[in-house]
mmCIF file of C-alpha atoms and ligand atoms in Angstrom:
data_model
loop_
_atom_site.group_PDB
_atom_site.id
_atom_site.type_symbol
_atom_site.label_atom_id
_atom_site.label_comp_id
_atom_site.label_asym_id
_atom_site.label_seq_id
_atom_site.Cartn_x
_atom_site.Cartn_y
_atom_site.Cartn_z
ATOM 1 C CA MET B 1 26.110 15.822 7.775
ATOM 2 C CA THR B 2 24.729 12.385 7.084
ATOM 3 C CA ALA B 3 21.486 11.588 8.835
ATOM 4 C CA ASP B 4 20.831 8.688 11.194
ATOM 5 C CA ILE B 5 18.459 6.226 9.602
ATOM 6 C CA ILE B 6 15.286 5.653 11.605
ATOM 7 C CA ASP B 7 14.710 1.931 11.196
ATOM 8 C CA GLY B 8 10.942 1.451 11.211
ATOM 9 C CA LYS B 9 11.298 -2.171 10.156
ATOM 10 C CA ALA B 10 13.333 -3.052 13.253
ATOM 11 C CA PHE B 11 11.073 -0.990 15.547
ATOM 12 C CA ALA B 12 7.990 -2.715 14.133
ATOM 13 C CA ALA B 13 9.573 -6.156 14.615
ATOM 14 C CA THR B 14 10.239 -5.370 18.295
ATOM 15 C CA MET B 15 6.689 -4.099 18.654
ATOM 16 C CA ARG B 16 5.283 -7.313 17.150
ATOM 17 C CA GLU B 17 7.317 -9.334 19.691
ATOM 18 C CA LYS B 18 5.759 -7.323 22.534
ATOM 19 C CA ILE B 19 2.308 -7.790 21.000
ATOM 20 C CA ALA B 20 2.837 -11.556 20.664
ATOM 21 C CA ALA B 21 3.874 -11.759 24.333
ATOM 22 C CA HIS B 22 0.764 -9.864 25.375
ATOM 23 C CA VAL B 23 -1.477 -12.024 23.183
ATOM 24 C CA ALA B 24 0.032 -15.131 24.818
ATOM 25 C CA ARG B 25 -0.707 -13.668 28.278
ATOM 26 C CA LEU B 26 -4.312 -12.878 27.310
ATOM 27 C CA LYS B 27 -4.745 -16.485 26.215
ATOM 28 C CA ALA B 28 -3.083 -18.013 29.265
ATOM 29 C CA GLU B 29 -4.653 -15.768 31.909
ATOM 30 C CA HIS B 30 -8.059 -14.895 30.420
ATOM 31 C CA ASP B 31 -8.700 -17.487 27.673
ATOM 32 C CA LEU B 32 -8.989 -14.574 25.237
ATOM 33 C CA THR B 33 -7.647 -14.300 21.684
ATOM 34 C CA PRO B 34 -7.810 -10.869 20.021
ATOM 35 C CA GLY B 35 -9.464 -11.050 16.593
ATOM 36 C CA LEU B 36 -9.071 -8.746 13.594
ATOM 37 C CA ALA B 37 -11.593 -8.803 10.730
ATOM 38 C CA VAL B 38 -10.494 -7.360 7.386
ATOM 39 C CA VAL B 39 -13.042 -6.694 4.659
ATOM 40 C CA LEU B 40 -11.845 -6.500 1.062
ATOM 41 C CA VAL B 41 -14.230 -5.418 -1.686
ATOM 42 C CA GLY B 42 -13.184 -6.237 -5.254
ATOM 43 C CA GLU B 43 -9.906 -7.396 -6.743
ATOM 44 C CA ASP B 44 -7.559 -4.389 -6.514
ATOM 45 C CA PRO B 45 -4.086 -6.029 -6.667
ATOM 46 C CA ALA B 46 -2.398 -3.596 -4.253
ATOM 47 C CA SER B 47 -5.247 -4.027 -1.737
ATOM 48 C CA GLN B 48 -4.957 -7.804 -2.014
ATOM 49 C CA VAL B 49 -1.247 -7.563 -1.145
ATOM 50 C CA TYR B 50 -1.993 -5.331 1.884
ATOM 51 C CA VAL B 51 -4.787 -7.606 3.115
ATOM 52 C CA ARG B 52 -2.589 -10.707 2.793
ATOM 53 C CA ALA B 53 0.205 -8.976 4.742
ATOM 54 C CA LYS B 54 -2.223 -7.915 7.480
ATOM 55 C CA GLY B 55 -3.683 -11.424 7.756
ATOM 56 C CA ARG B 56 -0.249 -13.051 7.904
ATOM 57 C CA GLN B 57 1.098 -10.699 10.556
ATOM 58 C CA THR B 58 -2.102 -11.033 12.594
ATOM 59 C CA THR B 59 -1.759 -14.803 12.843
ATOM 60 C CA GLU B 60 2.023 -14.591 13.375
ATOM 61 C CA VAL B 61 1.478 -12.739 16.671
ATOM 62 C CA GLY B 62 -1.081 -15.361 17.721
ATOM 63 C CA MET B 63 -4.284 -13.409 17.034
ATOM 64 C CA ASN B 64 -7.253 -14.573 14.998
ATOM 65 C CA SER B 65 -7.573 -13.168 11.482
ATOM 66 C CA TYR B 66 -10.942 -13.119 9.737
ATOM 67 C CA GLU B 67 -10.806 -12.201 6.045
ATOM 68 C CA HIS B 68 -14.011 -11.327 4.218
ATOM 69 C CA LYS B 69 -13.689 -10.982 0.459
ATOM 70 C CA LEU B 70 -16.682 -9.452 -1.284
ATOM 71 C CA PRO B 71 -17.225 -9.039 -5.035
ATOM 72 C CA ALA B 72 -16.643 -5.591 -6.581
ATOM 73 C CA ASP B 73 -20.382 -5.240 -7.299
ATOM 74 C CA VAL B 74 -21.497 -6.047 -3.727
ATOM 75 C CA SER B 75 -24.448 -3.898 -2.697
ATOM 76 C CA GLN B 76 -24.197 -1.359 0.090
ATOM 77 C CA GLU B 77 -26.847 -3.353 2.030
ATOM 78 C CA GLU B 78 -24.837 -6.587 1.828
ATOM 79 C CA LEU B 79 -21.652 -4.843 2.961
ATOM 80 C CA TYR B 80 -23.440 -3.124 5.853
ATOM 81 C CA ALA B 81 -25.028 -6.440 6.888
ATOM 82 C CA LEU B 82 -21.532 -7.933 7.156
ATOM 83 C CA LEU B 83 -20.236 -4.937 9.154
ATOM 84 C CA ASP B 84 -23.245 -5.176 11.508
ATOM 85 C CA LYS B 85 -22.506 -8.881 12.034
ATOM 86 C CA LEU B 86 -18.844 -8.154 12.795
ATOM 87 C CA ASN B 87 -19.828 -5.305 15.145
ATOM 88 C CA ALA B 88 -21.970 -7.771 17.120
ATOM 89 C CA ASP B 89 -19.437 -10.635 17.131
ATOM 90 C CA PRO B 90 -17.596 -10.818 20.504
ATOM 91 C CA ALA B 91 -14.704 -12.742 18.891
ATOM 92 C CA VAL B 92 -13.981 -9.746 16.634
ATOM 93 C CA HIS B 93 -12.211 -6.881 18.425
ATOM 94 C CA GLY B 94 -11.030 -4.929 15.392
ATOM 95 C CA ILE B 95 -12.654 -4.295 12.016
ATOM 96 C CA LEU B 96 -11.174 -2.616 9.014
ATOM 97 C CA CYS B 97 -12.397 -2.231 5.480
ATOM 98 C CA GLN B 98 -9.533 -2.009 2.997
ATOM 99 C CA PHE B 99 -9.729 1.187 0.926
ATOM 100 C CA PRO B 100 -10.178 2.171 -1.831
ATOM 101 C CA VAL B 101 -13.589 0.586 -2.428
ATOM 102 C CA PRO B 102 -15.499 0.667 -5.736
ATOM 103 C CA ALA B 103 -17.096 4.040 -6.565
ATOM 104 C CA HIS B 104 -20.697 2.986 -5.782
ATOM 105 C CA LEU B 105 -19.728 2.641 -2.085
ATOM 106 C CA SER B 106 -18.981 5.541 0.276
ATOM 107 C CA GLU B 107 -15.833 5.225 2.391
ATOM 108 C CA THR B 108 -17.165 7.791 4.856
ATOM 109 C CA GLU B 109 -20.391 5.827 5.351
ATOM 110 C CA ILE B 110 -18.548 2.518 5.650
ATOM 111 C CA VAL B 111 -16.370 3.918 8.444
ATOM 112 C CA ALA B 112 -19.452 5.367 10.139
ATOM 113 C CA ARG B 113 -21.046 1.892 10.142
ATOM 114 C CA ILE B 114 -18.169 0.349 12.147
ATOM 115 C CA ASP B 115 -18.495 0.318 15.952
ATOM 116 C CA PRO B 116 -16.022 3.038 17.106
ATOM 117 C CA ALA B 117 -14.696 0.640 19.772
ATOM 118 C CA LYS B 118 -13.711 -1.784 16.969
ATOM 119 C CA ASP B 119 -12.494 0.922 14.559
ATOM 120 C CA VAL B 120 -8.816 -0.092 14.751
ATOM 121 C CA ASP B 121 -8.017 2.216 11.821
ATOM 122 C CA GLY B 122 -9.088 5.152 14.004
ATOM 123 C CA LEU B 123 -11.068 6.762 11.193
ATOM 124 C CA HIS B 124 -14.555 6.963 12.728
ATOM 125 C CA VAL B 125 -15.606 10.540 13.542
ATOM 126 C CA VAL B 126 -15.989 9.508 17.191
ATOM 127 C CA ASN B 127 -12.324 8.491 17.303
ATOM 128 C CA ALA B 128 -11.225 11.559 15.307
ATOM 129 C CA GLY B 129 -13.177 13.711 17.790
ATOM 130 C CA LEU B 130 -11.700 11.947 20.821
ATOM 131 C CA LEU B 131 -8.197 12.500 19.434
ATOM 132 C CA ALA B 132 -8.897 16.155 18.612
ATOM 133 C CA SER B 133 -10.142 16.757 22.160
ATOM 134 C CA GLY B 134 -7.262 14.878 23.800
ATOM 135 C CA GLN B 135 -9.342 11.920 24.985
ATOM 136 C CA ARG B 136 -8.738 8.203 24.790
ATOM 137 C CA GLY B 137 -9.991 6.553 21.591
ATOM 138 C CA MET B 138 -8.604 4.489 18.748
ATOM 139 C CA VAL B 139 -5.692 6.270 17.055
ATOM 140 C CA SER B 140 -5.117 5.985 13.319
ATOM 141 C CA CYS B 141 -2.287 3.510 12.646
ATOM 142 C CA THR B 142 0.086 5.430 10.362
ATOM 143 C CA PRO B 143 0.139 8.636 12.476
ATOM 144 C CA LEU B 144 0.539 6.507 15.601
ATOM 145 C CA GLY B 145 3.519 4.759 14.005
ATOM 146 C CA CYS B 146 5.091 8.129 13.108
ATOM 147 C CA LEU B 147 4.642 9.378 16.688
ATOM 148 C CA MET B 148 6.264 6.246 18.120
ATOM 149 C CA LEU B 149 9.300 6.611 15.833
ATOM 150 C CA LEU B 150 9.657 10.291 16.782
ATOM 151 C CA ARG B 151 9.405 9.606 20.521
ATOM 152 C CA ASP B 152 11.902 6.783 20.223
ATOM 153 C CA LYS B 153 14.389 8.992 18.352
ATOM 154 C CA LEU B 154 13.937 12.284 20.174
ATOM 155 C CA GLY B 155 12.531 11.440 23.604
ATOM 156 C CA SER B 156 10.375 14.396 24.649
ATOM 157 C CA LEU B 157 8.881 16.314 21.709
ATOM 158 C CA SER B 158 7.785 19.196 23.939
ATOM 159 C CA GLY B 159 8.380 22.642 22.459
ATOM 160 C CA LEU B 160 9.691 21.394 19.110
ATOM 161 C CA ASN B 161 8.485 22.996 15.880
ATOM 162 C CA ALA B 162 6.751 20.360 13.766
ATOM 163 C CA VAL B 163 5.575 20.805 10.181
ATOM 164 C CA VAL B 164 3.198 18.196 8.788
ATOM 165 C CA ILE B 165 2.862 18.380 5.006
ATOM 166 C CA GLY B 166 -0.551 16.986 4.061
ATOM 167 C CA ARG B 167 -3.939 17.392 5.742
ATOM 168 C CA SER B 168 -5.710 14.107 5.015
ATOM 169 C CA ASN B 169 -8.044 12.557 7.577
ATOM 170 C CA LEU B 170 -5.940 9.394 7.332
ATOM 171 C CA VAL B 171 -2.510 10.873 8.098
ATOM 172 C CA GLY B 172 -1.954 14.639 8.229
ATOM 173 C CA LYS B 173 -4.747 15.763 10.558
ATOM 174 C CA PRO B 174 -4.489 12.967 13.162
ATOM 175 C CA LEU B 175 -0.700 13.251 13.207
ATOM 176 C CA ALA B 176 -0.919 17.014 13.793
ATOM 177 C CA ALA B 177 -3.290 16.320 16.717
ATOM 178 C CA LEU B 178 -0.890 13.729 18.168
ATOM 179 C CA LEU B 179 2.089 16.093 17.896
ATOM 180 C CA LEU B 180 0.066 18.847 19.543
ATOM 181 C CA GLY B 181 -0.775 16.355 22.297
ATOM 182 C CA ASP B 182 2.981 15.928 22.809
ATOM 183 C CA SER B 183 3.319 19.747 23.080
ATOM 184 C CA CYS B 184 4.912 20.434 19.709
ATOM 185 C CA THR B 185 4.212 23.735 17.975
ATOM 186 C CA VAL B 186 2.452 22.352 14.927
ATOM 187 C CA THR B 187 2.035 23.773 11.441
ATOM 188 C CA ILE B 188 0.042 21.903 8.799
ATOM 189 C CA ALA B 189 1.057 22.618 5.201
ATOM 190 C CA HIS B 190 -0.982 21.595 2.160
ATOM 191 C CA SER B 191 -1.387 22.272 -1.540
ATOM 192 C CA ARG B 192 -2.423 25.901 -0.964
ATOM 193 C CA THR B 193 0.419 26.746 1.424
ATOM 194 C CA LYS B 194 2.439 29.750 0.256
ATOM 195 C CA ASP B 195 6.218 29.313 0.182
ATOM 196 C CA ILE B 196 6.219 25.822 1.638
ATOM 197 C CA ALA B 197 10.035 25.697 1.623
ATOM 198 C CA ASP B 198 10.103 28.632 4.036
ATOM 199 C CA VAL B 199 7.548 26.947 6.317
ATOM 200 C CA VAL B 200 9.534 23.700 6.367
ATOM 201 C CA ARG B 201 12.847 25.480 7.042
ATOM 202 C CA GLY B 202 11.723 26.420 10.559
ATOM 203 C CA ALA B 203 10.897 22.861 11.552
ATOM 204 C CA ASP B 204 12.694 20.592 14.000
ATOM 205 C CA ILE B 205 10.369 17.796 12.833
ATOM 206 C CA VAL B 206 9.153 17.440 9.247
ATOM 207 C CA VAL B 207 6.545 14.864 8.307
ATOM 208 C CA ALA B 208 5.755 14.488 4.609
ATOM 209 C CA ALA B 209 2.409 12.806 3.823
ATOM 210 C CA VAL B 210 1.651 14.090 0.358
ATOM 211 C CA GLY B 211 1.829 11.360 -2.292
ATOM 212 C CA ARG B 212 4.276 13.263 -4.548
ATOM 213 C CA PRO B 213 7.541 11.471 -5.328
ATOM 214 C CA GLU B 214 10.590 13.126 -3.753
ATOM 215 C CA MET B 215 8.853 16.496 -3.409
ATOM 216 C CA VAL B 216 10.819 17.658 -0.344
ATOM 217 C CA PRO B 217 14.499 18.362 -1.156
ATOM 218 C CA GLY B 218 17.283 18.707 1.376
ATOM 219 C CA SER B 219 17.498 22.437 0.627
ATOM 220 C CA TRP B 220 14.110 22.954 2.372
ATOM 221 C CA LEU B 221 15.331 21.443 5.649
ATOM 222 C CA LYS B 222 16.862 22.966 8.750
ATOM 223 C CA GLU B 223 20.223 21.391 9.566
ATOM 224 C CA GLY B 224 19.659 18.474 11.953
ATOM 225 C CA ALA B 225 15.877 18.225 11.466
ATOM 226 C CA THR B 226 14.153 14.891 12.048
ATOM 227 C CA VAL B 227 12.325 13.795 8.899
ATOM 228 C CA ILE B 228 9.498 11.267 8.738
ATOM 229 C CA ASP B 229 8.594 10.277 5.190
ATOM 230 C CA VAL B 230 5.115 8.762 4.997
ATOM 231 C CA GLY B 231 4.875 8.796 1.197
ATOM 232 C CA ILE B 232 4.819 5.602 -0.807
ATOM 233 C CA ASN B 233 5.182 6.310 -4.514
ATOM 234 C CA ARG B 234 6.047 3.867 -7.260
ATOM 235 C CA ILE B 235 8.142 5.474 -9.999
ATOM 236 C CA ASP B 236 9.413 4.125 -13.316
ATOM 237 C CA VAL B 237 13.129 3.517 -13.591
ATOM 238 C CA GLU B 238 15.349 2.229 -16.383
ATOM 239 C CA GLY B 239 14.680 -1.119 -18.000
ATOM 240 C CA GLY B 240 10.910 -0.938 -17.607
ATOM 241 C CA LYS B 241 11.270 -1.493 -13.853
ATOM 242 C CA THR B 242 9.703 0.439 -10.980
ATOM 243 C CA ARG B 243 10.995 1.563 -7.605
ATOM 244 C CA LEU B 244 9.365 2.773 -4.380
ATOM 245 C CA VAL B 245 10.248 6.293 -3.240
ATOM 246 C CA GLY B 246 8.889 8.574 -0.553
ATOM 247 C CA ASP B 247 7.720 12.183 -0.603
ATOM 248 C CA VAL B 248 11.211 13.282 0.476
ATOM 249 C CA ASP B 249 14.260 13.310 -1.775
ATOM 250 C CA PHE B 250 16.272 10.934 0.384
ATOM 251 C CA ALA B 251 19.634 11.583 -1.313
ATOM 252 C CA SER B 252 19.699 15.338 -0.617
ATOM 253 C CA ALA B 253 17.617 15.272 2.600
ATOM 254 C CA SER B 254 19.900 12.753 4.291
ATOM 255 C CA GLN B 255 22.807 15.206 3.848
ATOM 256 C CA VAL B 256 21.014 17.870 5.918
ATOM 257 C CA ALA B 257 18.649 16.051 8.307
ATOM 258 C CA GLY B 258 19.745 14.715 11.688
ATOM 259 C CA ALA B 259 17.595 11.622 11.270
ATOM 260 C CA ILE B 260 15.323 10.340 8.519
ATOM 261 C CA THR B 261 13.069 7.379 7.757
ATOM 262 C CA PRO B 262 13.832 5.433 4.578
ATOM 263 C CA VAL B 263 11.223 4.317 2.035
ATOM 264 C CA PRO B 264 10.662 1.412 2.151
ATOM 265 C CA GLY B 265 11.480 0.311 5.700
ATOM 266 C CA GLY B 266 10.443 3.433 7.623
ATOM 267 C CA VAL B 267 6.821 4.268 8.356
ATOM 268 C CA GLY B 268 5.306 1.457 6.247
ATOM 269 C CA PRO B 269 6.072 -1.456 8.615
ATOM 270 C CA MET B 270 4.872 0.620 11.591
ATOM 271 C CA THR B 271 1.383 0.925 10.135
ATOM 272 C CA ILE B 272 0.581 -2.802 10.344
ATOM 273 C CA ALA B 273 2.338 -3.141 13.722
ATOM 274 C CA CYS B 274 0.102 -0.351 15.084
ATOM 275 C CA LEU B 275 -2.957 -2.039 13.597
ATOM 276 C CA LEU B 276 -2.095 -5.203 15.547
ATOM 277 C CA GLY B 277 -1.436 -3.109 18.654
ATOM 278 C CA ASN B 278 -4.790 -1.356 18.298
ATOM 279 C CA THR B 279 -6.542 -4.725 18.037
ATOM 280 C CA VAL B 280 -4.956 -5.906 21.305
ATOM 281 C CA THR B 281 -5.900 -2.591 22.933
ATOM 282 C CA ALA B 282 -9.506 -2.935 21.668
ATOM 283 C CA CYS B 283 -9.670 -6.512 23.000
ATOM 284 C CA CYS B 284 -8.464 -5.413 26.461
ATOM 285 C CA ARG B 285 -10.918 -2.515 26.579
ATOM 286 C CA ALA B 286 -13.839 -4.711 25.458
ATOM 287 C CA ASN B 287 -13.067 -7.114 28.302
ATOM 288 C CA GLY B 288 -12.359 -4.544 31.003
ATOM 289 C CA LEU B 289 -8.679 -5.510 31.230
ATOM 290 C CA ALA B 290 -5.642 -3.283 31.723
ATOM 291 C CA GLU B 291 -4.215 -2.116 28.421
ATOM 292 C CA PRO B 292 -0.683 -3.143 27.502
ATOM 293 C CA GLU B 293 1.803 -0.284 27.762
ATOM 294 C CA GLY B 294 3.510 1.187 24.720
ATOM 295 C CA LEU B 295 0.958 0.162 22.111
ATOM 296 C CA THR B 296 -0.989 3.398 21.855
ATOM 297 C CA ALA B 297 -0.382 7.153 22.129
HETATM 298 P P1 NAP Y 301 -4.074 12.302 0.399
HETATM 299 O O1 NAP Y 301 -5.346 11.994 1.059
HETATM 300 O O2 NAP Y 301 -4.012 12.325 -1.100
HETATM 301 O O3 NAP Y 301 -3.560 13.718 0.932
HETATM 302 C C1 NAP Y 301 -2.433 14.334 0.376
HETATM 303 C C2 NAP Y 301 -2.224 15.664 1.045
HETATM 304 O O4 NAP Y 301 -1.074 16.253 0.439
HETATM 305 C C3 NAP Y 301 -3.374 16.636 0.871
HETATM 306 O O5 NAP Y 301 -3.675 17.260 2.093
HETATM 307 C C4 NAP Y 301 -2.848 17.642 -0.152
HETATM 308 O O6 NAP Y 301 -3.279 18.974 0.065
HETATM 309 C C5 NAP Y 301 -1.361 17.598 0.107
HETATM 310 N N1 NAP Y 301 -0.633 18.016 -1.092
HETATM 311 C C6 NAP Y 301 -0.800 17.592 -2.363
HETATM 312 N N2 NAP Y 301 0.049 18.221 -3.180
HETATM 313 C C7 NAP Y 301 0.764 19.065 -2.424
HETATM 314 C C8 NAP Y 301 1.798 20.000 -2.683
HETATM 315 N N3 NAP Y 301 2.273 20.189 -3.914
HETATM 316 N N4 NAP Y 301 2.305 20.714 -1.652
HETATM 317 C C9 NAP Y 301 1.826 20.531 -0.400
HETATM 318 N N5 NAP Y 301 0.854 19.659 -0.085
HETATM 319 C C10 NAP Y 301 0.321 18.933 -1.093
HETATM 320 O O7 NAP Y 301 -2.904 11.293 0.833
HETATM 321 P P2 NAP Y 301 -2.701 10.466 2.205
HETATM 322 O O8 NAP Y 301 -3.686 9.362 2.293
HETATM 323 O O9 NAP Y 301 -2.543 11.398 3.351
HETATM 324 O O10 NAP Y 301 -1.280 9.794 1.881
HETATM 325 C C11 NAP Y 301 -0.132 10.580 1.635
HETATM 326 C C12 NAP Y 301 1.002 9.682 1.220
HETATM 327 O O11 NAP Y 301 1.279 8.770 2.270
HETATM 328 C C13 NAP Y 301 0.740 8.815 -0.002
HETATM 329 O O12 NAP Y 301 1.953 8.633 -0.705
HETATM 330 C C14 NAP Y 301 0.309 7.489 0.583
HETATM 331 O O13 NAP Y 301 0.580 6.393 -0.271
HETATM 332 C C15 NAP Y 301 1.193 7.433 1.788
HETATM 333 N N6 NAP Y 301 0.666 6.613 2.895
HETATM 334 C C16 NAP Y 301 1.543 5.741 3.464
HETATM 335 C C17 NAP Y 301 1.139 4.972 4.519
HETATM 336 C C18 NAP Y 301 2.130 4.054 5.149
HETATM 337 O O14 NAP Y 301 1.766 3.084 5.778
HETATM 338 N N7 NAP Y 301 3.425 4.358 5.037
HETATM 339 C C19 NAP Y 301 -0.162 5.040 5.001
HETATM 340 C C20 NAP Y 301 -1.039 5.967 4.434
HETATM 341 C C21 NAP Y 301 -0.601 6.759 3.370
HETATM 342 P P3 NAP Y 301 -4.823 19.463 -0.181
HETATM 343 O O15 NAP Y 301 -5.580 18.937 1.002
HETATM 344 O O16 NAP Y 301 -4.698 20.926 -0.216
HETATM 345 O O17 NAP Y 301 -5.246 18.830 -1.468
#
């Protein structure tokens, strides 16, 4: 069989249109413009690309983008002073600090410093706890994007066997909680899992969030499984060039799966779209307004 391609790029574009329409309504009816502040520490080239893309897409949907670039040797006190200022600023509804940060700063402590109501990355322990206990909080963008693609493709996820490969706080754990919330039977696999191929073979839904190029071959999959590939890995190819691949071997997996996300063009575009959606949601909550439908879990 040849799998259906799950087009995250197209889904994200439609989502951005809905977000732009909602932003326009907030302006017209409430004189409100959602604002997203992004903090970048240092000069990491990949982070600069991500921050530029976030800023551009934020303004394209009509929201305010506030970029704060700090030198790589910024002190913890200076960074925290900025976060405190952004926490207190009513024009800022979402705050994210682009990771990784230089080694003298703690990512865990940075996240803890952000007001959970403005934590549009959904990484604060308050938001992780709300998600784990099935309550309303801010949901991490990449797992939220994966859930939206799965719901769109499969409709109800109730009763399906889902295997999430990877147990990071950023992707694997929150996604497992979301799938459980949708009544999947969830297994989390990781680097210590015994016979991972056997675990994956029982899954109706396979999500790979590992960071290992093309680790999951088609031979691990159940016929017709839905595969979400979160991995983004740059590999060397001929002629000194590089290419992006996922954690799933697309060539063999697409012969067995029922549906699969490509890399690039699958989960990646959903992450920024969900970040924008979370910022609109945070703005509505901060102002006691009804939340737009379809932007969160
Ligand atoms: P991470 O924090 O490094 O976590 C990787 C997870 O994979 C860990 O739980 C690790 O297990 C597990 N793992 C490593 N080797 C394994 C193996 N051989 N078999 C089974 N499990 C193994 O990575 P992450 O932040 O979750 O990101 C994962 C991937 O997604 C990366 O490629 C990243 O670039 C990509 N990503 C993409 C987006 C997007 O927007 N598309 C967003 C975020 C991340 P242990 O816990 O046992 O070490």
